[in-house]
Short mmCIF file of C-alpha atoms in Angstrom, two decimals:
data_model
loop_
_atom_site.label_atom_id
_atom_site.label_comp_id
_atom_site.label_asym_id
_atom_site.label_seq_id
_atom_site.Cartn_x
_atom_site.Cartn_y
_atom_site.Cartn_z
CA MET O 21 99.88 79.82 120.95
CA ARG O 22 97.81 82.95 120.28
CA LYS O 23 99.35 86.39 120.13
CA PRO O 24 98.07 88.88 122.73
CA VAL O 25 95.58 91.52 121.51
CA LEU O 26 96.92 95.07 121.67
CA GLU O 27 95.25 98.47 121.70
CA ARG O 28 98.06 100.23 119.79
CA TYR O 29 100.69 99.22 117.32
CA PRO O 30 104.02 98.23 118.95
CA LEU O 31 106.53 101.04 119.48
CA PRO O 32 109.15 99.71 117.00
CA LEU O 33 106.57 99.76 114.22
CA ARG O 34 105.42 103.26 115.11
CA VAL O 35 109.00 104.53 115.18
CA LEU O 36 109.83 102.91 111.86
CA HIS O 37 106.64 104.33 110.33
CA TRP O 38 107.51 107.92 111.22
CA LEU O 39 111.20 107.47 110.43
CA LEU O 40 110.29 106.20 106.97
CA ALA O 41 107.88 109.12 106.49
CA LEU O 42 110.68 111.55 107.33
CA LEU O 43 113.20 109.79 105.11
CA LEU O 44 110.78 109.71 102.17
CA ALA O 45 110.19 113.46 102.51
CA MET O 46 113.97 113.95 102.51
CA GLN O 47 114.26 111.66 99.50
CA PHE O 48 111.77 113.69 97.45
CA THR O 49 113.47 116.92 98.48
CA LEU O 50 116.96 115.62 97.58
CA GLY O 51 115.76 114.36 94.20
CA PHE O 52 114.05 117.67 93.39
CA VAL O 53 117.05 119.79 94.46
CA ALA O 54 119.51 117.54 92.60
CA GLU O 55 117.43 117.82 89.43
CA TYR O 56 116.48 121.48 89.49
CA GLY O 57 118.78 123.11 92.07
CA ALA O 58 122.47 123.91 92.22
CA VAL O 59 124.26 122.26 89.31
CA ARG O 60 127.61 121.96 91.06
CA TRP O 61 126.12 119.82 93.87
CA SER O 62 123.82 117.68 91.76
CA GLU O 63 126.19 114.70 91.43
CA ALA O 64 126.83 114.52 95.18
CA LEU O 65 123.14 114.94 95.91
CA LEU O 66 122.23 112.15 93.51
CA ARG O 67 124.73 109.81 95.23
CA LEU O 68 123.17 110.70 98.59
CA HIS O 69 119.72 110.23 97.05
CA PHE O 70 120.69 106.70 95.95
CA ARG O 71 122.13 105.76 99.37
CA LEU O 72 119.09 107.13 101.14
CA GLY O 73 116.91 105.03 98.82
CA MET O 74 118.83 101.88 99.79
CA LEU O 75 118.36 102.76 103.48
CA ILE O 76 114.62 103.26 102.92
CA LEU O 77 114.43 99.90 101.18
CA ALA O 78 116.22 98.13 104.05
CA LEU O 79 114.07 99.81 106.72
CA THR O 80 110.90 98.95 104.77
CA VAL O 81 111.90 95.27 104.62
CA LEU O 82 112.66 95.38 108.37
CA ARG O 83 109.28 96.98 109.03
CA LEU O 84 107.49 94.30 106.99
CA CYS O 85 109.33 91.51 108.82
CA LEU O 86 108.49 93.02 112.21
CA ARG O 87 104.88 93.40 111.09
CA LEU O 88 104.67 89.69 110.40
CA VAL O 89 106.22 88.73 113.75
CA MET O 90 104.69 91.19 116.21
CA SER O 91 101.17 91.26 117.63
CA MET O 92 98.79 93.79 116.10
CA PRO O 93 95.76 95.63 117.49
CA ALA O 94 92.38 94.00 117.05
CA VAL O 95 90.22 95.18 114.16
CA ASP O 96 87.38 97.49 115.25
CA THR O 97 84.21 95.66 114.20
CA GLU O 98 82.04 98.79 114.54
CA GLU O 99 84.07 100.73 111.98
CA PRO O 100 82.69 100.49 108.46
CA PRO O 101 84.92 98.76 105.90
CA GLY O 102 87.14 100.93 103.71
CA VAL O 103 85.90 102.03 100.34
#
């Protein structure tokens, strides 16, 4: 059975994409502040940084699994191949 051809990526994949982008920005910020910011909060920030990293890993695995299962948009044949 063939999967239907879509014009856009499915909503769950789009939501996970932008959620992961936001979480990664938070992850970099937490790591930077924990390393160079307030010394008294650095241990707590590093623990939060680690937990956030585990959440990002789990959401990335979920996103990859959904990507394998869900239908994807057709490839545009008129677009030149990537460099």
